[in-house]
Amino acid sequence: MEQLLEFQSVSKSYGKRTALRDVTLSIGPGRIVGLLGSNGSGKTTLMRIASGLTRPDSGTVRASGHEPGPVSKASVSFMPDKPVFESWMTVGDTLDFQRDFFADYDPGKASRMLDFMKLSRKDKASSLSKGMQERLQITLALSRRASLYLLDEPIGGVDPVSREHILNALMDFYEEDSTIVVSTHLVADMERIFDTVVMLKGGGVVLHEEVEQIRIDSGKSIDQLFKEVYAEC
Amino acid sequence: MLKLLKYDLKRDGYLILGVAAALALLQLFVEIGGRYRGAEDEMRIVFSIFSYVMAALLVVIKVCQSFLGSVRSAGRRLLPLRTFHFIGAGLLYGVLLMAALGVLGMLQLAYYMHTGMLGVQNISASGMLALLLSGGWTTIFLLLSFFLIMTVSESLRFKGRYLAAVLIYFILGSTISWVENGFLGGQVAGMMMFGARIQNPYSIIVQSSGFVGSWPALVFELLLAAVFCGIIVKLIERRIEAA
């Protein structure tokens, strides 16, 4: 079975600080994967490398079967933790931008998502509240029929109602045969949607396991396990 | 590239229209106000040229800002495009805006010719084409040089990188001039390359002889432009991360 995301001995440092240390990881299709870790554990760096925004110092990466670059970017949909749209754009402009550059953009899905997220095409994107901007970011990412979705902290900094709404959107609009990798440290809110979890600590992978298997083996929820693993962080 | 250009134009549309309107109003003010106040023809022409130079400077700043914005923007860097497309879109944007400025300038020139304030000699279709090519190439080469300096500056990771960029700019400019003057007889890009020159404010000679520069000089500039592009692409891909 072809893996959608493969990391082979990937390391990345920023100056003296190690962000990723010898990470080896592979994720197949049709999964919702939780990428868990405390602040500074390397989640964002891993996602940025997978999306092609950051180059690793060493190791090899394949996303959607290709090295990160123009080809992989056409089939990988990345939602960074900061707004990806330009400050002058309206919500409509941001969607038109997606349509113009991505062949897998689905206008019908985008329209349904706009309704679901209660967004208006006429609203100026930068004037939206934090929660609504997160909704827009999710809409932009999921309006494509990508094979791999990378969502970096999609519910970070939003109120519980918006969190619920965003999670419901994730479940409703993701493609069955694609894979979603969601990074978060808000495990309790999100663990219900995960099939697999990957835990990062100090830039290295400390756990990569099926959620059901973890529950059977340890008798704990992912949130409880997370708190144990990161107790001293 | 054209799609990137579309969004650059959409973003800057009001600013461009504003600058164009301000430039047109300024020309009217210079002509009508100048005549009313009894200003000499030369003074009005010089003031007019000065306003076009200022507008061209604004264009260069805006295009450089746009290029740097693209390089720094995660939204643009996530697009399934090759890095070269960002350079191409920036150059195209600059050439387009300069062309628009050129059209306004040509209209002004036609007005000066019509009123007898300025004489244009030996004007021909091939001469005009040569002038357009010269202007286009000068714009491309200038912008590419600025893109290179900005990219180098962005790729440096120490305090004072902007100062370093200014130094690099002067070193680069001096080196190119030295090569041009020392080995290529001083005949390189710009107005001389395709045979158009301004003799004095009253007499513009547009020669129709086509290419009057030396082939080695042209090849040198083309090679230099290709090297600039290569360096910019490598630096963006390897050293500059989008925010």
Short mmCIF file of C-alpha atoms in Angstrom, two decimals:
data_model
loop_
_atom_site.label_atom_id
_atom_site.label_comp_id
_atom_site.label_asym_id
_atom_site.label_seq_id
_atom_site.Cartn_x
_atom_site.Cartn_y
_atom_site.Cartn_z
CA MET A 1 0.00 0.00 0.00
CA GLU A 2 1.40 3.39 -0.99
CA GLN A 3 2.12 5.66 1.93
CA LEU A 4 0.82 9.23 1.72
CA LEU A 5 3.41 10.68 4.06
CA GLU A 6 6.87 9.25 4.59
CA PHE A 7 9.68 10.67 6.69
CA GLN A 8 13.01 8.85 6.69
CA SER A 9 15.58 9.97 9.28
CA VAL A 10 14.53 13.60 9.00
CA SER A 11 16.27 16.19 11.14
CA LYS A 12 15.91 19.95 11.27
CA SER A 13 17.57 22.58 13.45
CA TYR A 14 17.15 26.31 13.76
CA GLY A 15 20.52 27.53 14.89
CA LYS A 16 21.37 25.60 18.05
CA ARG A 17 17.77 24.52 18.64
CA THR A 18 16.80 21.11 17.32
CA ALA A 19 13.25 21.10 15.98
CA LEU A 20 13.19 17.55 14.58
CA ARG A 21 15.58 14.76 15.46
CA ASP A 22 15.92 11.71 13.20
CA VAL A 23 12.19 11.36 12.58
CA THR A 24 11.07 8.26 10.70
CA LEU A 25 7.39 7.93 10.07
CA SER A 26 4.93 6.69 7.48
CA ILE A 27 1.21 7.26 7.20
CA GLY A 28 -1.10 5.46 4.81
CA PRO A 29 -4.35 6.56 3.15
CA GLY A 30 -7.78 6.82 4.76
CA ARG A 31 -6.63 7.81 8.24
CA ILE A 32 -7.22 10.72 10.60
CA VAL A 33 -3.95 11.09 12.40
CA GLY A 34 -3.40 13.15 15.52
CA LEU A 35 0.03 14.71 15.66
CA LEU A 36 0.37 15.42 19.35
CA GLY A 37 2.96 17.19 21.37
CA SER A 38 3.56 20.05 23.74
CA ASN A 39 4.65 23.48 22.53
CA GLY A 40 8.03 23.29 20.79
CA SER A 41 7.88 19.52 20.28
CA GLY A 42 8.31 19.85 16.49
CA LYS A 43 4.73 19.49 15.23
CA THR A 44 4.72 22.64 13.13
CA THR A 45 8.18 21.96 11.73
CA LEU A 46 7.13 18.46 10.70
CA MET A 47 4.06 19.83 8.93
CA ARG A 48 5.96 22.62 7.24
CA ILE A 49 8.52 20.13 5.94
CA ALA A 50 5.77 17.82 4.67
CA SER A 51 4.06 20.73 2.92
CA GLY A 52 7.26 21.93 1.27
CA LEU A 53 7.50 25.22 3.16
CA THR A 54 10.64 24.20 5.04
CA ARG A 55 13.59 22.11 3.90
CA PRO A 56 14.96 19.45 6.24
CA ASP A 57 18.65 19.52 7.11
CA SER A 58 18.89 15.79 6.47
CA GLY A 59 16.74 12.79 5.63
CA THR A 60 14.15 12.21 2.94
CA VAL A 61 10.51 13.18 2.78
CA ARG A 62 7.75 12.09 0.46
CA ALA A 63 4.29 13.60 0.57
CA SER A 64 1.60 12.10 -1.61
CA GLY A 65 4.28 10.05 -3.36
CA HIS A 66 6.55 12.96 -4.27
CA GLU A 67 9.37 14.94 -2.75
CA PRO A 68 7.98 18.23 -1.41
CA GLY A 69 7.75 20.63 -4.35
CA PRO A 70 5.30 21.88 -6.95
CA VAL A 71 3.99 18.37 -7.73
CA SER A 72 3.34 17.42 -4.11
CA LYS A 73 1.82 20.83 -3.38
CA ALA A 74 -0.83 20.12 -6.01
CA SER A 75 -2.14 17.18 -3.98
CA VAL A 76 -1.32 18.18 -0.41
CA SER A 77 -3.54 20.71 1.32
CA PHE A 78 -1.82 22.45 4.21
CA MET A 79 -3.49 24.71 6.73
CA PRO A 80 -0.76 26.58 8.63
CA ASP A 81 -1.33 27.91 12.15
CA LYS A 82 -1.24 31.47 10.78
CA PRO A 83 -3.64 32.93 8.20
CA VAL A 84 -2.73 31.77 4.72
CA PHE A 85 -4.83 34.40 2.96
CA GLU A 86 -3.67 37.91 2.10
CA SER A 87 -4.92 40.80 4.22
CA TRP A 88 -6.60 42.63 1.33
CA MET A 89 -8.75 39.66 0.32
CA THR A 90 -12.42 39.08 0.92
CA VAL A 91 -13.61 35.58 1.74
CA GLY A 92 -14.65 35.31 -1.92
CA ASP A 93 -11.16 36.31 -3.09
CA THR A 94 -9.55 33.64 -0.93
CA LEU A 95 -11.74 30.97 -2.51
CA ASP A 96 -11.15 32.32 -6.03
CA PHE A 97 -7.42 32.17 -5.28
CA GLN A 98 -7.74 28.47 -4.41
CA ARG A 99 -9.81 27.85 -7.55
CA ASP A 100 -7.25 29.55 -9.80
CA PHE A 101 -4.23 27.67 -8.55
CA PHE A 102 -5.41 24.22 -7.47
CA ALA A 103 -6.86 21.78 -9.99
CA ASP A 104 -8.45 19.75 -7.17
CA TYR A 105 -10.51 22.69 -5.90
CA ASP A 106 -14.17 21.73 -5.59
CA PRO A 107 -16.48 24.79 -5.87
CA GLY A 108 -19.55 22.83 -4.74
CA LYS A 109 -17.81 21.63 -1.61
CA ALA A 110 -16.48 25.14 -0.96
CA SER A 111 -19.97 26.57 -1.26
CA ARG A 112 -21.40 23.99 1.15
CA MET A 113 -18.59 24.66 3.57
CA LEU A 114 -19.20 28.42 3.43
CA ASP A 115 -22.81 27.81 4.46
CA PHE A 116 -21.81 25.34 7.13
CA MET A 117 -19.22 27.73 8.56
CA LYS A 118 -21.61 30.70 8.29
CA LEU A 119 -19.12 32.69 6.22
CA SER A 120 -20.06 35.29 3.63
CA ARG A 121 -18.06 35.77 0.41
CA LYS A 122 -18.28 39.54 0.86
CA ASP A 123 -16.63 39.67 4.30
CA LYS A 124 -13.08 40.94 4.45
CA ALA A 125 -10.96 37.99 5.60
CA SER A 126 -8.61 39.97 7.85
CA SER A 127 -11.57 41.59 9.66
CA LEU A 128 -13.02 38.27 10.77
CA SER A 129 -12.72 37.20 14.40
CA LYS A 130 -10.08 34.62 15.33
CA GLY A 131 -12.67 31.84 15.39
CA MET A 132 -14.13 32.83 12.03
CA GLN A 133 -10.64 33.08 10.51
CA GLU A 134 -10.00 29.52 11.68
CA ARG A 135 -13.25 28.48 10.03
CA LEU A 136 -12.14 30.18 6.83
CA GLN A 137 -8.75 28.47 7.00
CA ILE A 138 -10.42 25.08 7.37
CA THR A 139 -12.76 25.92 4.49
CA LEU A 140 -9.83 26.80 2.26
CA ALA A 141 -7.96 23.63 3.16
CA LEU A 142 -10.90 21.25 2.84
CA SER A 143 -12.40 22.85 -0.27
CA ARG A 144 -9.81 20.91 -2.23
CA ARG A 145 -10.08 17.21 -3.03
CA ALA A 146 -6.52 16.58 -1.88
CA SER A 147 -5.05 13.22 -1.02
CA LEU A 148 -3.32 14.51 2.10
CA TYR A 149 -4.53 17.27 4.42
CA LEU A 150 -2.16 18.77 6.96
CA LEU A 151 -3.91 20.90 9.57
CA ASP A 152 -1.73 22.74 12.03
CA GLU A 153 -3.57 23.56 15.25
CA PRO A 154 -6.98 24.01 13.62
CA ILE A 155 -8.71 24.69 16.92
CA GLY A 156 -5.94 26.53 18.73
CA GLY A 157 -7.20 29.75 20.31
CA VAL A 158 -10.88 29.39 19.41
CA ASP A 159 -13.87 29.15 21.75
CA PRO A 160 -15.48 25.77 22.55
CA VAL A 161 -18.47 26.39 20.26
CA SER A 162 -16.22 27.13 17.29
CA ARG A 163 -14.08 24.11 18.18
CA GLU A 164 -17.10 21.86 17.97
CA HIS A 165 -18.12 23.44 14.68
CA ILE A 166 -14.65 23.01 13.19
CA LEU A 167 -14.44 19.38 14.29
CA ASN A 168 -17.85 18.66 12.80
CA ALA A 169 -16.70 20.26 9.55
CA LEU A 170 -13.62 18.05 9.57
CA MET A 171 -15.72 14.94 9.93
CA ASP A 172 -18.33 16.01 7.39
CA PHE A 173 -16.10 17.30 4.62
CA TYR A 174 -13.00 15.15 4.58
CA GLU A 175 -12.56 12.67 1.74
CA GLU A 176 -12.82 9.03 2.84
CA ASP A 177 -9.80 7.84 0.86
CA SER A 178 -7.58 10.73 1.84
CA THR A 179 -5.61 11.22 5.03
CA ILE A 180 -5.80 14.08 7.50
CA VAL A 181 -2.92 14.84 9.82
CA VAL A 182 -4.03 17.20 12.58
CA SER A 183 -1.53 18.70 14.96
CA THR A 184 -2.82 19.76 18.35
CA HIS A 185 -2.13 19.88 22.03
CA LEU A 186 -5.87 20.11 22.80
CA VAL A 187 -6.15 16.34 22.92
CA ALA A 188 -9.34 16.03 24.94
CA ASP A 189 -11.29 18.01 22.36
CA MET A 190 -10.00 16.11 19.37
CA GLU A 191 -9.28 12.52 20.36
CA ARG A 192 -12.72 11.30 19.32
CA ILE A 193 -11.86 11.82 15.66
CA PHE A 194 -8.41 10.21 15.56
CA ASP A 195 -7.68 6.77 14.10
CA THR A 196 -3.96 6.98 14.83
CA VAL A 197 -1.80 9.20 17.01
CA VAL A 198 1.82 10.23 16.66
CA MET A 199 3.39 11.81 19.74
CA LEU A 200 6.40 14.05 19.38
CA LYS A 201 8.69 15.04 22.20
CA GLY A 202 11.86 17.07 21.90
CA GLY A 203 11.73 16.73 18.12
CA GLY A 204 11.55 12.92 18.14
CA VAL A 205 8.68 10.43 17.74
CA VAL A 206 7.89 8.80 21.10
CA LEU A 207 4.71 7.00 20.07
CA HIS A 208 3.05 6.01 16.78
CA GLU A 209 0.06 3.79 17.40
CA GLU A 210 -3.56 3.07 16.51
CA VAL A 211 -5.94 4.76 18.94
CA GLU A 212 -7.95 1.60 19.58
CA GLN A 213 -4.80 -0.35 20.29
CA ILE A 214 -3.65 2.26 22.80
CA ARG A 215 -7.00 2.12 24.58
CA ILE A 216 -6.96 -1.70 24.68
CA ASP A 217 -3.32 -1.97 25.77
CA SER A 218 -3.22 0.80 28.33
CA GLY A 219 -6.87 1.15 29.30
CA LYS A 220 -6.43 4.90 29.09
CA SER A 221 -7.79 7.62 26.91
CA ILE A 222 -5.41 9.45 24.59
CA ASP A 223 -5.76 12.54 26.73
CA GLN A 224 -4.69 10.64 29.85
CA LEU A 225 -1.74 9.11 28.03
CA PHE A 226 -0.78 12.51 26.64
CA LYS A 227 -0.74 14.00 30.13
CA GLU A 228 1.49 11.18 31.35
CA VAL A 229 3.95 11.45 28.49
CA TYR A 230 4.23 15.23 28.76
CA ALA A 231 3.93 15.47 32.55
CA GLU A 232 7.35 17.03 33.01
CA CYS A 233 7.13 19.36 29.99
CA MET B 1 2.59 33.61 -13.83
CA LEU B 2 -0.41 35.41 -15.30
CA LYS B 3 -2.58 34.21 -12.43
CA LEU B 4 -0.09 35.60 -9.92
CA LEU B 5 -0.08 38.83 -11.88
CA LYS B 6 -3.88 38.90 -11.76
CA TYR B 7 -3.86 38.87 -7.97
CA ASP B 8 -1.03 41.43 -7.77
CA LEU B 9 -3.09 43.75 -9.94
CA LYS B 10 -6.22 43.08 -7.94
CA ARG B 11 -4.40 43.87 -4.71
CA ASP B 12 -2.74 47.04 -6.00
CA GLY B 13 -5.48 48.17 -8.39
CA TYR B 14 -6.62 51.19 -6.40
CA LEU B 15 -3.05 52.27 -5.69
CA ILE B 16 -2.11 52.06 -9.37
CA LEU B 17 -5.18 54.01 -10.43
CA GLY B 18 -4.45 56.56 -7.70
CA VAL B 19 -0.87 57.09 -8.83
CA ALA B 20 -1.98 57.32 -12.49
CA ALA B 21 -4.63 59.89 -11.57
CA ALA B 22 -2.16 61.86 -9.44
CA LEU B 23 0.35 61.84 -12.31
CA ALA B 24 -2.26 63.03 -14.82
CA LEU B 25 -3.43 65.78 -12.47
CA LEU B 26 0.16 66.84 -11.86
CA GLN B 27 0.77 67.14 -15.61
CA LEU B 28 -2.36 69.25 -15.97
CA PHE B 29 -1.26 71.40 -13.06
CA VAL B 30 2.22 71.83 -14.55
CA GLU B 31 0.86 72.71 -18.00
CA ILE B 32 -2.06 74.91 -17.06
CA GLY B 33 -0.58 76.36 -13.87
CA GLY B 34 2.85 76.71 -15.47
CA ARG B 35 1.52 78.58 -18.47
CA TYR B 36 -0.65 80.75 -16.23
CA ARG B 37 2.38 81.61 -14.08
CA GLY B 38 4.50 82.18 -17.20
CA ALA B 39 6.92 79.29 -16.59
CA GLU B 40 9.40 78.54 -19.39
CA ASP B 41 8.81 75.50 -21.64
CA GLU B 42 12.07 73.91 -20.44
CA MET B 43 11.01 74.20 -16.82
CA ARG B 44 7.68 72.57 -17.52
CA ILE B 45 9.35 69.74 -19.45
CA VAL B 46 11.93 69.17 -16.70
CA PHE B 47 9.23 69.15 -14.03
CA SER B 48 7.21 66.73 -16.10
CA ILE B 49 10.18 64.40 -16.60
CA PHE B 50 10.87 64.58 -12.87
CA SER B 51 7.30 63.50 -12.08
CA TYR B 52 7.63 60.52 -14.44
CA VAL B 53 10.91 59.54 -12.79
CA MET B 54 9.19 59.67 -9.41
CA ALA B 55 6.33 57.53 -10.71
CA ALA B 56 8.83 55.03 -12.16
CA LEU B 57 10.56 54.90 -8.79
CA LEU B 58 7.22 54.15 -7.13
CA VAL B 59 6.64 51.37 -9.64
CA VAL B 60 10.04 49.81 -8.86
CA ILE B 61 9.38 50.03 -5.11
CA LYS B 62 5.89 48.52 -5.48
CA VAL B 63 7.10 45.67 -7.69
CA CYS B 64 10.01 44.87 -5.35
CA GLN B 65 7.63 44.95 -2.39
CA SER B 66 5.27 42.62 -4.23
CA PHE B 67 8.08 40.17 -5.08
CA LEU B 68 9.33 40.15 -1.49
CA GLY B 69 5.76 39.66 -0.27
CA SER B 70 5.40 36.60 -2.50
CA VAL B 71 8.67 35.13 -1.28
CA ARG B 72 7.72 35.65 2.37
CA SER B 73 4.08 34.60 2.08
CA ALA B 74 3.21 31.04 3.09
CA GLY B 75 0.03 31.33 1.03
CA ARG B 76 1.99 31.91 -2.16
CA ARG B 77 4.81 29.53 -1.39
CA LEU B 78 2.26 26.73 -0.95
CA LEU B 79 1.05 27.15 -4.52
CA PRO B 80 2.04 24.36 -6.92
CA LEU B 81 4.37 26.66 -8.85
CA ARG B 82 8.07 26.65 -9.55
CA THR B 83 10.09 29.39 -7.86
CA PHE B 84 10.87 30.83 -11.28
CA HIS B 85 7.19 31.75 -11.63
CA PHE B 86 7.47 34.24 -8.76
CA ILE B 87 10.42 35.93 -10.47
CA GLY B 88 8.63 35.91 -13.82
CA ALA B 89 5.43 37.33 -12.31
CA GLY B 90 7.41 40.10 -10.62
CA LEU B 91 9.20 41.01 -13.85
CA LEU B 92 5.98 40.89 -15.83
CA TYR B 93 4.29 43.12 -13.27
CA GLY B 94 7.14 45.63 -13.49
CA VAL B 95 7.20 45.62 -17.29
CA LEU B 96 3.42 46.05 -17.42
CA LEU B 97 3.41 49.02 -15.04
CA MET B 98 6.39 50.60 -16.78
CA ALA B 99 4.64 50.08 -20.13
CA ALA B 100 1.56 51.86 -18.76
CA LEU B 101 3.82 54.67 -17.60
CA GLY B 102 5.46 54.65 -21.03
CA VAL B 103 2.08 55.04 -22.74
CA LEU B 104 1.34 58.09 -20.59
CA GLY B 105 4.81 59.40 -21.42
CA MET B 106 4.23 58.86 -25.14
CA LEU B 107 0.98 60.79 -24.95
CA GLN B 108 2.84 63.60 -23.24
CA LEU B 109 5.55 63.44 -25.90
CA ALA B 110 2.91 63.64 -28.64
CA TYR B 111 1.50 66.71 -26.91
CA TYR B 112 4.94 68.35 -26.78
CA MET B 113 5.49 67.57 -30.49
CA HIS B 114 2.06 68.87 -31.37
CA THR B 115 2.65 72.15 -29.53
CA GLY B 116 6.19 72.45 -30.94
CA MET B 117 7.82 72.34 -27.51
CA LEU B 118 9.97 69.37 -28.49
CA GLY B 119 11.27 68.01 -31.78
CA VAL B 120 11.65 64.29 -32.47
CA GLN B 121 13.93 63.40 -35.40
CA ASN B 122 14.23 60.29 -37.54
CA ILE B 123 11.24 58.64 -35.94
CA SER B 124 10.30 55.32 -37.52
CA ALA B 125 8.44 52.16 -36.62
CA SER B 126 11.65 50.16 -36.21
CA GLY B 127 13.14 52.96 -34.15
CA MET B 128 10.13 52.96 -31.86
CA LEU B 129 10.31 49.19 -31.55
CA ALA B 130 13.99 49.51 -30.65
CA LEU B 131 13.07 52.07 -28.01
CA LEU B 132 10.44 49.74 -26.54
CA LEU B 133 12.89 46.82 -26.48
CA SER B 134 15.51 49.00 -24.80
CA GLY B 135 13.03 50.16 -22.18
CA GLY B 136 11.74 46.63 -21.57
CA TRP B 137 15.20 45.13 -21.21
CA THR B 138 16.39 47.95 -18.94
CA THR B 139 13.36 47.42 -16.70
CA ILE B 140 13.87 43.65 -16.56
CA PHE B 141 17.57 43.89 -15.82
CA LEU B 142 17.10 46.56 -13.17
CA LEU B 143 14.30 44.65 -11.43
CA LEU B 144 16.25 41.41 -11.58
CA SER B 145 19.20 43.14 -9.91
CA PHE B 146 16.91 44.42 -7.15
CA PHE B 147 15.28 40.99 -6.75
CA LEU B 148 18.75 39.49 -6.35
CA ILE B 149 19.81 41.99 -3.72
CA MET B 150 16.56 41.55 -1.78
CA THR B 151 16.84 37.78 -1.94
CA VAL B 152 20.44 37.85 -0.74
CA SER B 153 19.40 40.19 2.08
CA GLU B 154 16.51 37.88 3.07
CA SER B 155 18.79 34.87 3.10
CA LEU B 156 21.31 36.43 5.47
CA ARG B 157 20.75 35.68 9.13
CA PHE B 158 22.59 38.38 11.02
CA LYS B 159 21.89 41.90 12.17
CA GLY B 160 22.85 44.52 9.63
CA ARG B 161 21.82 42.36 6.67
CA TYR B 162 20.19 45.37 5.01
CA LEU B 163 23.47 47.24 5.18
CA ALA B 164 25.16 44.18 3.72
CA ALA B 165 22.60 44.21 0.90
CA VAL B 166 23.37 47.84 0.09
CA LEU B 167 27.09 47.02 0.03
CA ILE B 168 26.45 44.05 -2.25
CA TYR B 169 24.42 46.28 -4.53
CA PHE B 170 27.28 48.74 -4.94
CA ILE B 171 29.89 46.00 -5.34
CA LEU B 172 27.72 44.28 -7.96
CA GLY B 173 27.04 47.53 -9.82
CA SER B 174 30.72 48.49 -9.79
CA THR B 175 31.80 45.05 -10.98
CA ILE B 176 29.33 45.06 -13.86
CA SER B 177 30.39 48.59 -14.86
CA TRP B 178 34.04 47.56 -14.65
CA VAL B 179 33.48 44.58 -16.94
CA GLU B 180 31.38 46.65 -19.35
CA ASN B 181 33.90 49.46 -19.55
CA GLY B 182 37.03 47.34 -19.41
CA PHE B 183 36.12 44.51 -21.76
CA LEU B 184 32.99 45.46 -23.66
CA GLY B 185 33.73 49.03 -24.67
CA GLY B 186 31.08 50.49 -22.35
CA GLN B 187 28.33 49.48 -24.77
CA VAL B 188 25.80 47.51 -22.89
CA ALA B 189 22.14 47.73 -22.00
CA GLY B 190 19.77 50.63 -21.95
CA MET B 191 19.20 53.18 -24.64
CA MET B 192 22.45 52.52 -26.49
CA MET B 193 21.78 48.84 -26.96
CA PHE B 194 19.02 49.07 -29.49
CA GLY B 195 19.89 52.43 -30.96
CA ALA B 196 17.79 55.09 -29.29
CA ARG B 197 19.25 58.10 -27.54
CA ILE B 198 18.22 61.44 -26.19
CA GLN B 199 20.51 64.15 -27.54
CA ASN B 200 19.17 67.08 -25.55
CA PRO B 201 15.83 68.14 -24.12
CA TYR B 202 14.76 69.65 -27.44
CA SER B 203 15.85 66.93 -29.80
CA ILE B 204 15.21 63.23 -29.31
CA ILE B 205 16.85 61.05 -31.95
CA VAL B 206 15.23 57.67 -32.45
CA GLN B 207 17.55 55.79 -34.79
CA SER B 208 16.10 53.04 -36.91
CA SER B 209 19.34 51.16 -37.35
CA GLY B 210 18.25 48.40 -34.93
CA PHE B 211 20.87 46.85 -32.71
CA VAL B 212 23.87 49.13 -32.35
CA GLY B 213 25.54 47.62 -29.30
CA SER B 214 28.08 44.84 -29.36
CA TRP B 215 26.95 41.22 -29.37
CA PRO B 216 29.37 40.21 -26.60
CA ALA B 217 27.88 42.97 -24.44
CA LEU B 218 24.34 41.72 -25.05
CA VAL B 219 25.35 38.12 -24.40
CA PHE B 220 27.09 39.27 -21.20
CA GLU B 221 23.91 40.90 -19.92
CA LEU B 222 21.75 37.94 -20.87
CA LEU B 223 24.14 35.57 -19.13
CA LEU B 224 24.21 37.81 -16.10
CA ALA B 225 20.40 37.84 -15.99
CA ALA B 226 20.33 34.03 -16.18
CA VAL B 227 22.88 33.78 -13.36
CA PHE B 228 20.84 36.25 -11.27
CA CYS B 229 17.73 34.11 -11.83
CA GLY B 230 19.59 30.95 -10.86
CA ILE B 231 20.94 32.49 -7.65
CA ILE B 232 17.53 33.90 -6.71
CA VAL B 233 15.84 30.52 -7.23
CA LYS B 234 18.48 28.66 -5.19
CA LEU B 235 18.38 31.16 -2.34
CA ILE B 236 14.57 31.16 -2.16
CA GLU B 237 14.37 27.38 -2.20
CA ARG B 238 17.24 26.70 0.18
CA ARG B 239 17.59 29.68 2.48
CA ILE B 240 14.36 31.66 2.68
CA GLU B 241 11.42 30.28 4.62
CA ALA B 242 7.96 31.75 4.32
CA ALA B 243 6.54 33.15 7.56
#
